[in-house]
Amino acid sequence: MLEAAERLHYVPSALAQRFARRKSGNLGVILPLVPKVRLFSTYYFSEILSGVGEEAGRHGYDLLLMFRKPDEKREYAMLFRTQKVDALIVLGSRDEPDERQALAELWRDGYPFCLVNQRFDEEPFPAVDADHESGSFQVVRHLAGQGCRRIAFVNGPLVYSNSADRLAGYRRALEASGLPFDPKRIYAGNYSRKSGLELAASIADAMRRGEVDGIFAGNDRMAIGIMQGLREFGLEAGADYALAGCDDSEGARMTDPQLTTLSVPFDRMGKLAARRLLAADETTWDTPILKLPVELIVRASTERFGSSSTTD
């Protein structure tokens, strides 16, 4: 039989092999469906998906991308029951009752899944995350070291664990720097450039009253929106105030001045999440939650109160 197959140059059908093994050959990825947002052009998602895709290909898996509407019922377990996926990565997960219930069902029924950049500390859900709390602490300490004494924080929604982490790091850094926490200096954005742009007027008013001299934004998109918006009020980052973002996206290098930010290893996070699911026999995990370190990248936007050099 093998000799005949060799003579005929027979190649087994991947579909037939998967059917025989009752496997789909798909690594599923849940993505949030955000109206008017080009998801794949967003640095955060493109980097994570790049890492996931590279690792999935290394293990002979295809990616099955599935978009979830905000009000759509979470039926993650059904993807396994209908054999659409062999494992599942969830991006954009939010700390909400329906989400918790869907993830708890996956865990209870033993389906392989992993969260990326979101975690539930009191739950056993596996996750690959970054140390956002430590990163936020580094940024605010840097701003304080540059001479800032009234540091504002533009955060994202608290349904994301990284938003809560950054808020905790911000507060801890203020305390370590001997600076008071003032809730009036906390601004709520949604991680979009537009939300940063829309907050610029309020921040400009606070700056003119002498209430803000430095700003930390929870991601680069919001920071860029703030920079653009404050420019319309005649205020320049690196001259009139210090500004830092988070992600180290390509846009952070394209602003004028270039943006101080935190480098977050999104690509590696995606790779490790896929590896955790597809190469369980090759890797060991001491904890359900793996946190990766982040790195402060100092550029010209925080030179307002001191001298620093670009690390590029």
Coordinates of C-alpha atoms in Angstrom, one line a residue:
M1 CA 0.0 0.0 0.0
L2 CA 2.8 2.4 0.9
E3 CA 4.7 1.5 -2.2
A4 CA 1.6 2.2 -4.4
A5 CA 1.1 5.5 -2.7
E6 CA 4.7 6.5 -3.3
R7 CA 4.5 5.5 -7.0
L8 CA 1.3 7.5 -7.5
H9 CA 2.7 10.5 -5.6
Y10 CA -0.2 10.4 -3.3
V11 CA -0.6 13.2 -0.8
P12 CA -3.1 12.6 2.0
S13 CA -6.0 15.0 2.2
A14 CA -5.5 17.4 5.2
L15 CA -9.3 17.7 5.4
A16 CA -9.8 13.9 5.5
Q17 CA -7.0 13.6 8.1
R18 CA -8.7 16.2 10.3
F19 CA -12.1 14.5 9.9
A20 CA -10.6 11.2 10.9
R21 CA -9.0 12.7 14.0
R22 CA -12.2 14.7 14.6
K23 CA -10.1 17.9 14.5
S24 CA -10.8 21.1 12.7
G25 CA -7.2 22.2 12.3
N26 CA -8.4 25.7 13.3
L27 CA -7.1 27.9 16.0
G28 CA -10.0 30.2 16.7
V29 CA -9.5 33.9 17.6
I30 CA -12.4 36.0 19.0
L31 CA -12.2 39.7 18.1
P32 CA -14.4 42.6 19.1
L33 CA -16.5 44.1 16.3
V34 CA -16.0 47.9 16.8
P35 CA -18.0 50.1 14.4
K36 CA -15.9 52.5 12.3
V37 CA -12.6 51.0 13.5
R38 CA -10.3 49.4 11.0
L39 CA -9.2 46.7 13.4
F40 CA -6.4 45.2 11.3
S41 CA -4.7 48.6 10.9
T42 CA -4.7 49.0 14.7
Y43 CA -1.2 48.3 16.1
Y44 CA -2.5 46.4 19.1
F45 CA -4.5 43.9 17.2
S46 CA -2.2 43.6 14.2
E47 CA 0.8 42.8 16.4
I48 CA -1.0 40.2 18.5
L49 CA -2.5 38.5 15.4
S50 CA 0.9 38.5 13.7
G51 CA 2.3 36.6 16.7
V52 CA -0.7 34.2 16.9
G53 CA -0.6 33.5 13.2
E54 CA 3.2 32.8 13.1
E55 CA 3.0 30.3 15.9
A56 CA -0.2 28.7 14.6
G57 CA 1.5 28.1 11.2
R58 CA 4.5 26.6 12.9
H59 CA 2.2 23.9 14.4
G60 CA 0.2 23.4 11.2
Y61 CA -2.9 25.2 12.2
D62 CA -5.0 27.8 10.4
L63 CA -6.6 30.8 12.0
L64 CA -10.3 31.2 12.1
L65 CA -11.1 34.8 13.0
M66 CA -14.5 35.5 14.5
F67 CA -15.9 38.9 15.2
R68 CA -18.1 39.5 18.3
K69 CA -20.6 42.3 18.5
P70 CA -20.8 44.1 21.9
D71 CA -24.4 42.9 22.5
E72 CA -24.0 39.5 20.9
K73 CA -24.5 36.4 23.1
R74 CA -21.2 34.7 24.1
E75 CA -21.3 31.1 22.9
Y76 CA -17.7 30.2 22.9
A77 CA -18.2 26.6 24.0
M78 CA -20.5 26.0 20.9
L79 CA -17.4 26.6 18.7
F80 CA -15.9 23.5 20.2
R81 CA -19.1 21.4 20.2
T82 CA -19.6 22.1 16.5
Q83 CA -15.9 21.3 15.9
K84 CA -15.2 24.7 14.3
V85 CA -12.1 25.1 16.5
D86 CA -9.6 23.0 18.4
A87 CA -8.5 25.8 20.6
L88 CA -9.5 29.4 21.2
I89 CA -7.8 32.8 21.8
V90 CA -10.0 35.6 23.1
L91 CA -9.0 39.2 22.4
G92 CA -10.8 42.3 23.7
S93 CA -12.4 40.3 26.6
R94 CA -14.3 42.6 29.0
D95 CA -15.0 42.0 32.7
E96 CA -18.8 41.7 32.3
P97 CA -21.2 39.0 33.6
D98 CA -21.9 37.4 30.1
E99 CA -18.2 37.2 29.4
R100 CA -17.4 35.7 32.7
Q101 CA -20.1 33.1 32.3
A102 CA -18.9 32.1 28.8
L103 CA -15.3 31.8 29.9
A104 CA -16.4 29.8 33.0
E105 CA -18.2 27.3 30.8
L106 CA -15.1 26.8 28.7
W107 CA -13.0 26.2 31.8
R108 CA -15.6 23.9 33.4
D109 CA -15.9 21.8 30.2
G110 CA -12.1 21.5 29.7
Y111 CA -11.9 23.4 26.4
P112 CA -8.4 24.8 25.6
F113 CA -8.6 28.6 25.5
C114 CA -6.4 31.6 26.4
L115 CA -7.0 35.3 27.0
V116 CA -4.6 37.9 25.8
N117 CA -4.0 41.2 27.5
Q118 CA -6.9 40.6 29.9
R119 CA -7.2 38.6 33.0
F120 CA -9.5 37.7 35.9
D121 CA -7.3 37.4 38.9
E122 CA -9.9 35.6 41.0
E123 CA -10.6 33.1 38.3
P124 CA -8.4 30.2 36.9
F125 CA -8.7 31.4 33.3
P126 CA -5.4 31.1 31.4
A127 CA -4.0 34.3 30.1
V128 CA -0.9 36.0 28.6
D129 CA -0.7 39.6 29.8
A130 CA 1.9 42.4 30.2
D131 CA 3.0 44.0 33.4
H132 CA 0.9 47.2 32.8
E133 CA 1.0 48.2 36.5
S134 CA 4.8 48.3 36.6
G135 CA 4.9 50.1 33.2
S136 CA 2.5 52.8 34.4
F137 CA 4.6 53.2 37.5
Q138 CA 7.7 53.7 35.3
V139 CA 6.1 56.3 33.2
V140 CA 4.7 58.4 36.0
R141 CA 8.0 58.2 37.9
H142 CA 9.8 59.3 34.8
L143 CA 7.4 62.3 34.5
A144 CA 8.0 63.2 38.1
G145 CA 11.7 62.9 37.6
Q146 CA 11.4 65.4 34.7
G147 CA 9.9 67.9 37.2
C148 CA 6.2 67.3 36.6
R149 CA 4.2 67.9 39.8
R150 CA 0.6 67.8 38.5
I151 CA 0.4 64.7 36.3
A152 CA -2.9 63.8 34.6
F153 CA -3.8 60.3 33.6
V154 CA -6.0 59.5 30.6
N155 CA -7.3 56.0 31.1
G156 CA -9.4 53.5 29.2
P157 CA -12.5 51.7 30.4
L158 CA -12.1 49.8 33.6
V159 CA -13.8 46.7 32.2
Y160 CA -10.3 45.9 30.9
S161 CA -7.8 44.7 33.5
N162 CA -5.0 46.7 31.9
S163 CA -6.9 49.9 32.6
A164 CA -7.2 49.0 36.3
D165 CA -3.5 48.0 36.3
R166 CA -2.4 51.3 34.9
L167 CA -4.5 53.3 37.3
A168 CA -2.9 51.3 40.2
G169 CA 0.6 52.0 38.8
Y170 CA -0.2 55.7 38.4
R171 CA -1.4 56.0 42.0
R172 CA 1.6 54.0 43.4
A173 CA 4.0 56.2 41.4
L174 CA 2.5 59.4 42.7
E175 CA 2.8 58.2 46.3
A176 CA 6.4 57.1 45.7
S177 CA 7.2 60.5 44.2
G178 CA 5.6 62.4 47.1
L179 CA 2.8 63.8 44.9
P180 CA -0.9 63.9 45.9
F181 CA -3.6 61.9 44.1
D182 CA -6.3 64.2 42.7
P183 CA -9.3 62.5 41.1
K184 CA -9.9 65.6 38.9
R185 CA -6.7 64.7 37.0
I186 CA -8.2 61.3 35.9
Y187 CA -9.8 61.5 32.4
A188 CA -11.8 58.7 30.8
G189 CA -11.1 57.8 27.2
N190 CA -11.8 54.6 25.2
Y191 CA -8.3 53.9 23.6
S192 CA -9.2 55.7 20.4
R193 CA -7.4 58.7 19.0
K194 CA -10.7 60.5 18.8
S195 CA -11.3 60.2 22.5
G196 CA -7.9 61.8 23.2
L197 CA -8.7 64.6 20.8
E198 CA -12.1 65.2 22.4
L199 CA -10.5 65.4 25.9
A200 CA -8.0 68.0 24.8
A201 CA -10.2 71.0 25.5
S202 CA -10.7 70.0 29.1
I203 CA -7.1 69.2 29.6
A204 CA -6.1 72.6 28.0
D205 CA -8.4 74.4 30.5
A206 CA -6.7 72.5 33.4
M207 CA -3.3 73.4 32.1
R208 CA -4.1 77.1 31.9
R209 CA -5.3 76.9 35.5
G210 CA -2.0 75.4 36.5
E211 CA -3.6 72.1 37.4
V212 CA -1.8 69.9 34.9
D213 CA 1.8 69.9 33.7
G214 CA 2.3 66.3 32.6
I215 CA 0.1 63.7 31.0
F216 CA 0.2 59.9 30.8
A217 CA -2.2 58.3 28.3
G218 CA -3.1 54.6 28.5
N219 CA -2.2 54.1 24.9
D220 CA -0.4 55.8 22.0
R221 CA -3.6 56.5 20.1
M222 CA -5.1 58.5 22.9
A223 CA -1.8 60.3 23.4
I224 CA -1.6 61.3 19.8
G225 CA -5.1 62.6 19.8
I226 CA -4.3 64.7 22.9
M227 CA -1.1 66.0 21.3
Q228 CA -3.1 67.0 18.2
G229 CA -5.9 68.5 20.2
L230 CA -3.7 70.5 22.5
R231 CA -1.8 71.9 19.5
E232 CA -5.0 73.6 18.4
F233 CA -4.9 75.4 21.7
G234 CA -1.3 76.5 21.1
L235 CA 0.1 74.0 23.5
E236 CA 3.1 71.9 22.4
A237 CA 4.3 68.6 23.9
G238 CA 7.9 68.8 25.0
A239 CA 7.6 72.6 25.3
D240 CA 4.5 73.5 27.3
Y241 CA 3.9 70.1 28.9
A242 CA 5.2 66.5 29.1
L243 CA 3.3 63.7 27.4
A244 CA 3.7 59.9 27.4
G245 CA 1.7 57.1 25.9
C246 CA 1.8 53.3 25.9
D247 CA 2.3 50.6 23.3
D248 CA 5.4 52.0 21.3
S249 CA 3.3 51.8 18.1
E250 CA 4.6 53.0 14.8
G251 CA 2.7 56.3 15.3
A252 CA 4.8 57.1 18.4
R253 CA 7.9 57.5 16.2
M254 CA 6.0 59.6 13.6
T255 CA 4.7 62.4 15.8
D256 CA 6.5 65.7 16.2
P257 CA 7.9 65.6 18.8
Q258 CA 8.3 61.8 19.0
L259 CA 6.3 60.2 21.8
T260 CA 7.7 58.8 25.0
T261 CA 6.0 55.5 25.5
L262 CA 6.0 52.0 26.9
S263 CA 7.1 49.2 24.6
V264 CA 4.6 46.3 25.1
P265 CA 5.5 43.0 23.5
F266 CA 2.1 42.3 21.8
D267 CA 3.6 40.1 19.1
R268 CA 5.3 37.9 21.7
M269 CA 2.1 37.8 23.8
G270 CA 0.2 36.4 20.7
K271 CA 3.0 33.8 20.1
L272 CA 3.0 32.6 23.7
A273 CA -0.8 32.4 23.8
A274 CA -0.8 30.2 20.7
R275 CA 2.1 28.1 21.9
R276 CA 0.4 27.6 25.2
L277 CA -2.6 26.0 23.4
L278 CA -0.9 24.2 20.6
A279 CA 2.4 23.0 22.2
A280 CA 1.2 21.9 25.6
D281 CA 3.7 19.0 25.5
E282 CA 6.6 21.4 24.8
T283 CA 5.9 24.1 27.4
T284 CA 5.2 24.2 31.1
W285 CA 3.3 26.9 33.0
D286 CA 3.8 27.6 36.7
T287 CA 0.8 29.9 36.8
P288 CA -2.4 30.3 34.8
I289 CA -1.4 34.0 34.1
L290 CA 1.8 34.8 32.4
K291 CA 2.9 38.5 32.6
L292 CA 5.6 39.9 30.3
P293 CA 7.8 42.9 31.2
V294 CA 7.4 46.2 29.4
E295 CA 10.1 48.8 28.7
L296 CA 10.1 52.6 29.0
I297 CA 11.1 54.3 25.7
V298 CA 12.1 58.0 26.4
R299 CA 11.7 60.4 23.5
A300 CA 11.3 64.2 23.0
S301 CA 7.7 64.6 24.2
T302 CA 8.8 64.4 27.9
E303 CA 11.7 66.8 27.6
R304 CA 9.6 69.6 28.9
F305 CA 11.3 69.8 32.3
G306 CA 14.7 68.2 31.7
S307 CA 17.1 66.8 29.2
S308 CA 16.6 63.3 27.9
S309 CA 17.6 61.5 24.7
T310 CA 15.8 59.3 22.3
T311 CA 16.5 55.6 22.8
D312 CA 15.8 54.7 19.1

